[in-house]
Short mmCIF file of C-alpha atoms and ligand atoms in Angstrom, two decimals:
data_model
loop_
_atom_site.label_atom_id
_atom_site.label_comp_id
_atom_site.label_asym_id
_atom_site.label_seq_id
_atom_site.Cartn_x
_atom_site.Cartn_y
_atom_site.Cartn_z
CA MET B 1 8.95 -15.83 -10.78
CA THR B 2 8.98 -12.01 -10.58
CA ASP B 3 7.70 -9.94 -7.66
CA GLU B 4 4.97 -8.56 -9.98
CA ILE B 5 3.67 -12.04 -10.80
CA CYS B 6 3.47 -12.95 -7.12
CA ILE B 7 1.69 -9.73 -6.13
CA LYS B 8 -0.69 -10.26 -9.07
CA ARG B 9 -1.52 -13.64 -7.61
CA CYS B 10 -2.09 -11.98 -4.20
CA ILE B 11 -4.61 -9.61 -5.83
CA GLU B 12 -6.36 -12.51 -7.55
CA LEU B 13 -6.66 -14.37 -4.24
CA ALA B 14 -7.81 -11.27 -2.34
CA ASN B 15 -10.57 -10.63 -4.87
CA LYS B 16 -12.17 -14.00 -4.10
CA ALA B 17 -13.59 -12.41 -0.95
CA CYS B 18 -14.85 -9.24 -2.67
CA GLY B 19 -17.82 -7.93 -0.68
CA LYS B 20 -17.32 -10.29 2.24
CA THR B 21 -14.60 -8.64 4.34
CA TYR B 22 -16.24 -5.36 5.46
CA PRO B 23 -15.06 -3.42 7.41
CA ASN B 24 -11.69 -5.03 6.65
CA PRO B 25 -9.76 -4.66 3.38
CA LEU B 26 -9.27 -7.34 0.72
CA VAL B 27 -5.86 -8.95 1.16
CA GLY B 28 -4.08 -11.86 -0.53
CA SER B 29 -0.73 -13.46 0.28
CA VAL B 30 1.62 -16.03 -1.26
CA ILE B 31 4.76 -17.66 0.10
CA VAL B 32 7.62 -18.47 -2.26
CA HIS B 33 10.51 -20.84 -1.58
CA ASN B 34 13.26 -21.34 -4.16
CA GLY B 35 11.14 -19.79 -6.91
CA LYS B 36 8.12 -21.99 -6.14
CA ILE B 37 4.82 -21.00 -4.52
CA ILE B 38 4.49 -23.20 -1.43
CA GLY B 39 1.59 -21.41 0.25
CA GLU B 40 -1.37 -19.16 -0.52
CA GLY B 41 -4.08 -17.45 1.46
CA TYR B 42 -6.51 -14.57 1.58
CA HIS B 43 -8.63 -12.79 4.15
CA LYS B 44 -12.11 -14.27 3.92
CA MET B 45 -14.18 -12.39 6.48
CA ALA B 46 -13.81 -9.92 9.35
CA GLY B 47 -12.99 -11.85 12.53
CA GLU B 48 -11.29 -14.65 10.59
CA PRO B 49 -7.49 -14.95 10.13
CA HIS B 50 -5.70 -12.43 7.95
CA ALA B 51 -4.28 -13.36 4.53
CA GLU B 52 -0.70 -13.83 5.78
CA ILE B 53 -1.81 -16.27 8.51
CA ASN B 54 -3.90 -18.30 6.05
CA ALA B 55 -0.92 -18.43 3.66
CA ILE B 56 1.43 -19.51 6.47
CA ASN B 57 -0.99 -22.20 7.63
CA SER B 58 -1.35 -23.57 4.09
CA VAL B 59 2.36 -24.45 3.83
CA LYS B 60 2.86 -28.21 4.17
CA ASN B 61 6.43 -28.06 5.43
CA PRO B 62 6.80 -25.20 7.99
CA GLU B 63 10.56 -25.78 8.05
CA LEU B 64 10.78 -23.97 4.72
CA LEU B 65 9.19 -20.75 6.01
CA LYS B 66 12.36 -19.12 7.35
CA ASP B 67 14.02 -19.51 3.94
CA SER B 68 11.00 -18.13 2.10
CA THR B 69 9.66 -14.77 0.88
CA ILE B 70 6.17 -13.77 1.89
CA TYR B 71 4.22 -11.59 -0.55
CA VAL B 72 1.21 -9.62 0.60
CA SER B 73 -0.95 -7.18 -1.38
CA LEU B 74 -1.38 -4.80 1.60
CA GLU B 75 1.04 -3.87 4.38
CA PRO B 76 0.86 -6.40 7.24
CA CYS B 77 -1.02 -5.11 10.26
CA SER B 78 0.81 -4.03 13.41
CA HIS B 79 -2.10 -3.63 15.83
CA PHE B 80 -4.16 -5.99 17.93
CA GLY B 81 -7.65 -6.19 16.44
CA LYS B 82 -9.81 -9.31 16.51
CA THR B 83 -6.58 -11.19 15.74
CA PRO B 84 -2.92 -10.56 16.80
CA PRO B 85 -0.71 -8.48 14.46
CA CYS B 86 0.57 -10.23 11.34
CA ALA B 87 3.83 -8.24 11.46
CA ASN B 88 4.68 -9.98 14.75
CA LYS B 89 3.96 -13.40 13.25
CA ILE B 90 6.19 -12.64 10.26
CA ILE B 91 9.03 -11.61 12.63
CA GLU B 92 8.50 -14.65 14.86
CA ILE B 93 8.82 -16.97 11.88
CA GLY B 94 11.81 -15.01 10.56
CA PHE B 95 10.99 -14.91 6.87
CA LYS B 96 13.95 -14.14 4.58
CA LYS B 97 12.13 -11.33 2.84
CA VAL B 98 8.77 -9.54 2.77
CA VAL B 99 7.29 -8.03 -0.41
CA ILE B 100 4.36 -5.63 0.02
CA GLY B 101 2.03 -4.43 -2.75
CA THR B 102 0.93 -1.16 -1.19
CA LEU B 103 1.23 0.47 2.22
CA ASP B 104 -1.85 0.72 4.41
CA SER B 105 -2.86 4.36 4.92
CA HIS B 106 -5.26 3.37 7.72
CA ASP B 107 -4.21 5.28 10.88
CA LYS B 108 -3.64 2.08 12.82
CA VAL B 109 -1.07 0.73 10.35
CA ASN B 110 0.32 3.50 8.08
CA GLY B 111 3.91 2.31 7.63
CA LYS B 112 4.14 0.87 11.15
CA GLY B 113 3.85 -2.74 9.98
CA LYS B 114 6.68 -2.29 7.50
CA LYS B 115 8.90 -0.50 10.08
CA LEU B 116 8.35 -3.17 12.68
CA ILE B 117 9.47 -5.91 10.30
CA GLU B 118 12.46 -3.90 9.06
CA ASN B 119 13.54 -3.16 12.62
CA ALA B 120 13.62 -6.89 13.24
CA GLY B 121 16.26 -7.16 10.50
CA ILE B 122 14.07 -8.58 7.73
CA GLU B 123 14.38 -7.15 4.22
CA VAL B 124 11.16 -5.45 3.12
CA ILE B 125 10.23 -4.19 -0.36
CA SER B 126 7.02 -2.22 -0.95
CA GLY B 127 5.20 -0.58 -3.85
CA ILE B 128 5.04 -3.57 -6.19
CA LEU B 129 1.96 -3.08 -8.43
CA ASP B 130 1.09 -0.23 -6.11
CA GLU B 131 -1.72 1.15 -8.35
CA GLU B 132 -3.37 -2.25 -8.79
CA CYS B 133 -3.23 -2.92 -5.05
CA LYS B 134 -4.79 0.47 -4.33
CA GLU B 135 -7.53 -0.25 -6.90
CA LEU B 136 -8.21 -3.60 -5.22
CA ASN B 137 -9.04 -1.71 -2.01
CA LYS B 138 -10.61 1.39 -3.59
CA ARG B 139 -13.52 1.19 -1.16
CA PHE B 140 -11.36 0.79 1.96
CA PHE B 141 -8.97 3.60 0.95
CA THR B 142 -11.73 6.04 -0.05
CA PHE B 143 -13.53 5.37 3.22
CA HIS B 144 -10.45 6.10 5.35
CA GLN B 145 -9.01 8.94 3.31
CA LYS B 146 -12.16 10.84 2.31
CA LYS B 147 -14.18 9.90 5.41
CA ARG B 148 -17.10 8.79 3.23
CA PRO B 149 -18.12 5.60 1.44
CA PHE B 150 -17.01 4.77 -2.13
CA ILE B 151 -20.01 5.70 -4.29
CA VAL B 152 -21.12 3.69 -7.34
CA LEU B 153 -24.05 5.10 -9.34
CA LYS B 154 -26.06 2.66 -11.42
CA TRP B 155 -29.15 2.90 -13.56
CA ALA B 156 -30.80 1.52 -16.68
CA GLU B 157 -32.21 3.67 -19.47
CA SER B 158 -34.00 3.27 -22.77
CA GLY B 159 -32.73 4.42 -26.18
CA ASP B 160 -34.75 7.61 -25.76
CA GLY B 161 -33.39 8.22 -22.24
CA PHE B 162 -36.17 7.10 -19.88
CA MET B 163 -35.82 5.09 -16.67
CA ASP B 164 -39.41 3.89 -16.55
CA LYS B 165 -42.54 3.99 -18.73
CA ASN B 166 -45.20 6.56 -17.85
CA PHE B 167 -43.73 6.72 -14.31
CA LYS B 168 -44.46 3.02 -13.79
CA PRO B 169 -41.64 0.45 -13.36
CA PHE B 170 -40.36 -1.03 -16.61
CA GLN B 171 -37.72 -3.78 -16.82
CA ILE B 172 -35.03 -2.34 -19.12
CA GLY B 173 -32.24 -4.77 -18.25
CA ASN B 174 -32.24 -8.33 -19.61
CA PRO B 175 -31.55 -11.49 -17.51
CA LEU B 176 -27.80 -11.18 -18.13
CA THR B 177 -27.58 -7.59 -16.87
CA LYS B 178 -29.86 -8.48 -13.96
CA GLN B 179 -27.35 -11.13 -12.90
CA PHE B 180 -24.55 -8.59 -13.31
CA VAL B 181 -26.42 -6.08 -11.11
CA HIS B 182 -26.88 -8.71 -8.41
CA GLN B 183 -23.13 -9.37 -8.59
CA LEU B 184 -22.62 -5.63 -7.92
CA ARG B 185 -25.03 -5.81 -4.99
CA SER B 186 -23.05 -8.65 -3.43
CA GLU B 187 -19.78 -6.71 -3.76
CA GLU B 188 -20.78 -3.29 -2.44
CA HIS B 189 -21.29 -2.79 1.26
CA ALA B 190 -24.65 -1.03 0.91
CA ILE B 191 -27.36 -0.16 -1.61
CA LEU B 192 -29.38 3.08 -1.63
CA VAL B 193 -32.71 4.18 -3.12
CA GLY B 194 -34.87 7.30 -2.97
CA THR B 195 -38.45 7.47 -1.68
CA ASN B 196 -40.18 7.27 -5.05
CA THR B 197 -38.21 4.25 -6.18
CA ALA B 198 -39.10 2.39 -2.97
CA LEU B 199 -42.74 3.41 -3.40
CA HIS B 200 -43.17 2.76 -7.16
CA ASP B 201 -40.96 -0.32 -7.60
CA ASN B 202 -41.27 -1.94 -4.15
CA PRO B 203 -37.75 -3.41 -4.49
CA SER B 204 -36.27 -5.80 -1.92
CA LEU B 205 -32.70 -4.82 -2.90
CA THR B 206 -31.33 -8.25 -1.98
CA THR B 207 -28.92 -10.49 -3.90
CA ARG B 208 -30.90 -13.27 -5.53
CA GLU B 209 -29.65 -13.97 -9.06
CA ILE B 210 -26.27 -15.17 -7.80
CA VAL B 211 -25.05 -16.64 -4.52
CA GLY B 212 -23.76 -13.74 -2.43
CA ARG B 213 -24.35 -11.61 0.62
CA ASN B 214 -27.10 -9.02 0.79
CA PRO B 215 -25.91 -5.42 0.98
CA VAL B 216 -27.04 -3.16 3.82
CA ARG B 217 -30.13 -1.34 2.50
CA ILE B 218 -30.30 2.44 2.74
CA LEU B 219 -33.64 4.15 2.25
CA ILE B 220 -34.16 7.91 2.03
CA ASP B 221 -37.65 8.50 3.38
CA PHE B 222 -38.01 11.87 5.13
CA ASP B 223 -41.68 11.51 6.05
CA LEU B 224 -41.61 7.72 6.54
CA LYS B 225 -44.03 7.21 3.67
CA ILE B 226 -42.96 3.68 2.79
CA PRO B 227 -45.35 1.20 4.46
CA ARG B 228 -43.76 -1.33 6.81
CA ASP B 229 -45.10 -4.23 4.74
CA PHE B 230 -43.07 -3.17 1.69
CA ASN B 231 -40.21 -5.44 0.57
CA ILE B 232 -37.50 -3.07 1.73
CA TYR B 233 -38.66 -3.80 5.31
CA ASN B 234 -38.44 -7.59 5.00
CA ASP B 235 -36.01 -9.27 7.40
CA GLN B 236 -33.51 -10.36 4.75
CA ALA B 237 -31.01 -7.54 5.26
CA GLU B 238 -30.04 -4.79 7.64
CA THR B 239 -31.69 -1.50 6.71
CA LEU B 240 -30.85 2.12 7.50
CA VAL B 241 -33.77 4.51 7.08
CA PHE B 242 -32.79 8.18 6.83
CA ASN B 243 -35.74 10.32 7.84
CA SER B 244 -36.75 13.53 9.60
CA LEU B 245 -39.05 12.00 12.23
CA LYS B 246 -37.29 9.50 14.47
CA GLU B 247 -34.01 8.09 15.68
CA SER B 248 -34.37 4.49 16.82
CA ASP B 249 -32.75 1.09 16.71
CA GLU B 250 -35.27 -1.62 15.88
CA GLY B 251 -33.18 -4.75 15.42
CA LYS B 252 -32.36 -5.06 11.74
CA PHE B 253 -33.83 -1.61 11.11
CA LYS B 254 -32.10 1.55 12.17
CA PHE B 255 -33.91 4.88 11.82
CA ILE B 256 -31.51 7.78 11.54
CA LYS B 257 -32.61 11.43 11.66
CA ILE B 258 -31.29 13.74 8.98
CA ASN B 259 -32.05 17.27 7.73
CA ARG B 260 -32.99 18.20 4.19
CA GLU B 261 -30.37 20.99 4.29
CA ASN B 262 -26.88 19.88 3.27
CA PHE B 263 -28.43 16.46 2.90
CA LEU B 264 -25.73 14.67 0.93
CA GLU B 265 -22.87 16.01 3.02
CA ASN B 266 -24.62 14.93 6.21
CA LEU B 267 -25.52 11.58 4.71
CA MET B 268 -21.85 10.93 3.90
CA LYS B 269 -20.90 11.79 7.49
CA LYS B 270 -23.57 9.54 8.94
CA LEU B 271 -22.67 6.65 6.64
CA HIS B 272 -19.05 7.05 7.70
CA GLU B 273 -20.17 6.84 11.33
CA GLN B 274 -22.07 3.67 10.47
CA GLN B 275 -18.83 2.24 8.98
CA ILE B 276 -20.38 1.85 5.53
CA GLN B 277 -17.47 1.47 3.11
CA SER B 278 -19.29 1.60 -0.20
CA VAL B 279 -22.74 2.37 -1.58
CA LEU B 280 -24.41 1.30 -4.81
CA VAL B 281 -26.90 4.07 -5.63
CA GLU B 282 -29.72 2.47 -7.62
CA GLY B 283 -31.94 5.46 -8.16
CA GLY B 284 -34.22 7.06 -9.04
CA ARG B 285 -33.36 10.09 -11.11
CA TYR B 286 -33.75 12.66 -8.32
CA THR B 287 -31.46 10.78 -5.98
CA LEU B 288 -28.84 9.99 -8.64
CA GLN B 289 -28.82 13.57 -9.93
CA GLN B 290 -27.99 14.90 -6.46
CA PHE B 291 -24.87 12.74 -6.30
CA ILE B 292 -23.90 13.77 -9.85
CA ASN B 293 -24.42 17.49 -9.22
CA SER B 294 -22.46 17.39 -5.97
CA GLU B 295 -19.65 15.42 -7.66
CA ILE B 296 -19.94 12.84 -4.91
CA TRP B 297 -19.41 9.66 -6.90
CA ASP B 298 -16.48 7.41 -7.75
CA GLU B 299 -17.86 5.07 -10.41
CA ALA B 300 -20.99 4.94 -12.54
CA ILE B 301 -22.50 2.11 -14.54
CA ILE B 302 -25.21 2.79 -17.12
CA ILE B 303 -27.18 0.00 -18.72
CA LYS B 304 -28.82 0.98 -21.98
CA ASP B 305 -31.14 -0.70 -24.46
CA GLU B 306 -30.54 1.40 -27.59
CA ASN B 307 -33.51 -0.09 -29.43
CA LEU B 308 -36.05 0.44 -26.69
CA TYR B 309 -38.32 3.48 -26.98
CA LEU B 310 -40.44 4.29 -23.93
CA GLY B 311 -41.75 7.68 -25.05
CA ASN B 312 -42.67 9.07 -21.63
CA GLY B 313 -41.70 8.70 -17.96
CA THR B 314 -38.84 9.55 -15.59
CA HIS B 315 -35.89 10.99 -17.52
CA ALA B 316 -32.50 9.37 -16.93
CA PRO B 317 -30.08 11.66 -15.06
CA ASP B 318 -28.11 14.33 -16.91
CA PHE B 319 -24.65 12.88 -16.91
CA PRO B 320 -21.95 14.53 -19.01
CA ALA B 321 -19.11 12.11 -18.10
CA LYS B 322 -17.20 10.02 -20.67
CA SER B 323 -17.13 6.24 -20.31
CA TYR B 324 -13.80 4.39 -20.21
CA LYS B 325 -15.20 0.94 -20.99
CA THR B 326 -18.20 -0.62 -22.73
CA GLU B 327 -19.50 -4.18 -22.49
CA ILE B 328 -22.27 -5.79 -24.50
CA PHE B 329 -24.79 -7.96 -22.66
CA ARG B 330 -26.96 -9.18 -25.56
CA ASN B 331 -29.41 -6.26 -26.27
CA ASN B 332 -27.97 -4.15 -23.42
CA ILE B 333 -24.92 -1.93 -23.66
CA VAL B 334 -23.21 -1.39 -20.33
CA LYS B 335 -21.01 1.69 -19.98
CA PHE B 336 -18.51 2.21 -17.16
CA TYR B 337 -17.32 5.56 -15.77
CA LYS B 338 -14.68 6.57 -13.24
CA ASN B 339 -14.38 9.80 -11.31
CA TYR B 340 -10.91 9.25 -9.84
N1 LIG N 1 -34.21 2.39 -14.67
C1 LIG N 1 -33.63 2.45 -13.50
O1 LIG N 1 -32.46 2.10 -13.36
C2 LIG N 1 -34.39 2.95 -12.32
C3 LIG N 1 -33.81 2.87 -11.06
C4 LIG N 1 -34.52 3.38 -9.98
C5 LIG N 1 -35.74 3.96 -10.18
N2 LIG N 1 -36.26 4.01 -11.42
C6 LIG N 1 -37.55 4.67 -11.63
O2 LIG N 1 -37.40 6.01 -11.23
C7 LIG N 1 -38.62 6.46 -10.68
C8 LIG N 1 -38.34 7.25 -9.44
O3 LIG N 1 -37.45 8.32 -9.70
P1 LIG N 1 -37.59 9.70 -8.93
O4 LIG N 1 -36.57 10.62 -9.45
O5 LIG N 1 -39.00 10.10 -9.03
O6 LIG N 1 -37.38 9.31 -7.42
P2 LIG N 1 -36.29 8.90 -6.34
O7 LIG N 1 -34.97 9.49 -6.62
O8 LIG N 1 -36.40 7.44 -6.10
O9 LIG N 1 -36.92 9.59 -5.09
C9 LIG N 1 -37.02 11.00 -5.07
C10 LIG N 1 -37.68 11.40 -3.81
O10 LIG N 1 -36.88 11.01 -2.71
C11 LIG N 1 -36.90 11.98 -1.72
N3 LIG N 1 -35.53 12.50 -1.62
C12 LIG N 1 -34.41 11.89 -1.96
N4 LIG N 1 -33.34 12.67 -1.70
C13 LIG N 1 -33.80 13.77 -1.19
C14 LIG N 1 -33.20 14.94 -0.75
N5 LIG N 1 -31.89 15.14 -0.76
N6 LIG N 1 -33.97 15.93 -0.32
C15 LIG N 1 -35.28 15.74 -0.32
N7 LIG N 1 -35.90 14.66 -0.74
C16 LIG N 1 -35.19 13.68 -1.17
C17 LIG N 1 -37.90 13.00 -2.18
O11 LIG N 1 -39.17 12.56 -1.74
P3 LIG N 1 -40.10 13.43 -0.77
O12 LIG N 1 -40.14 14.78 -1.38
O13 LIG N 1 -41.37 12.70 -0.76
O14 LIG N 1 -39.42 13.45 0.55
C18 LIG N 1 -37.83 12.88 -3.66
O15 LIG N 1 -38.96 13.28 -4.34
C19 LIG N 1 -39.44 5.25 -10.38
O16 LIG N 1 -40.64 5.30 -11.13
C20 LIG N 1 -38.62 4.08 -10.80
O17 LIG N 1 -39.33 3.12 -11.51
C21 LIG N 1 -35.63 3.52 -12.49
ZN1 LIG N 2 -2.98 -8.79 9.72
#
């Protein structure tokens, strides 16, 4: 069993909690004794044990631990958070070896976990499937390094490039893509829409087509035009309302004041303050185009029905990027873009 195979398994395990660990990263861990995996674990939710601890606790015969190698996709933590540091636990057990996927650039860890373990005389290797482990935590790393959330743009358009019909909502995606979009909603930390989309479509922005958590809703509504009985104000998810009129905390609803000048830059700062690690931007055109023009986006997903002609309505954003992947969902083509 190679180090790569074991770290790959760590990534697979970590991904099981995708969308559920905010503000913590996704982490998986396996324990290998004599070439055999004897324990596995992953971090399931903030406040719950870290991956390494779950892997350690899953081993039936704890006697074997000191003769084992522990693999972990992200550097073990060295600070006291909601749980004690994993580096200390690894030292206390006295593992034979520690293999780390990628180091944790978060200020609180940043090489300290690795050093601590090495200083205790345990062999440590790091940088195994480094790229893949960074990709696994693209949201977490972007948030800490760029001091803004990871931004995913998403919209659906017709063959002739419209997002709605005569400025009225029109369902372009089919049931398969709808399910896929709800999967995205469950994985990203938050979901954002502009004023017109909230007004015209009255979306609830919750995860319904699959079992998963609801993202934090973000509404841009400068003049607080959206009536309080609209779906976006139902009690099913936390909601941040960026506006120019009031700053107030009303239980699940937080009103945050923001200026129209330098809007996107300020929004990124405020979302960072709110600890929002990623945002799925669902439209409409005006809102999406701002992110595109400012080059503030990391991924984009465009759903297209090539055979649908709507003739008139809101134009899809101007988006000159080149896709790196295409998937077919029956009559919908889904194109994927990366900006990193
Ligand atoms: N096919 C799809 O995937 C999809 C997705 C979403 C929406 N849609 C469709 O798109 C249509 C809405 O698109 P849209 O482009 O008209 O609207 P939008 O992007 O939803 O909202 C635009 C409005 O939001 C406010 N706003 C947002 N950012 C702002 C900023 N930085 N500065 C100032 N104001 C800002 C402004 O309203 P104020 O000027 O009033 O403040 C602006 O007119 C809807 O009919 C909907 O059906 C389609
Ligand atoms: Zn830890």
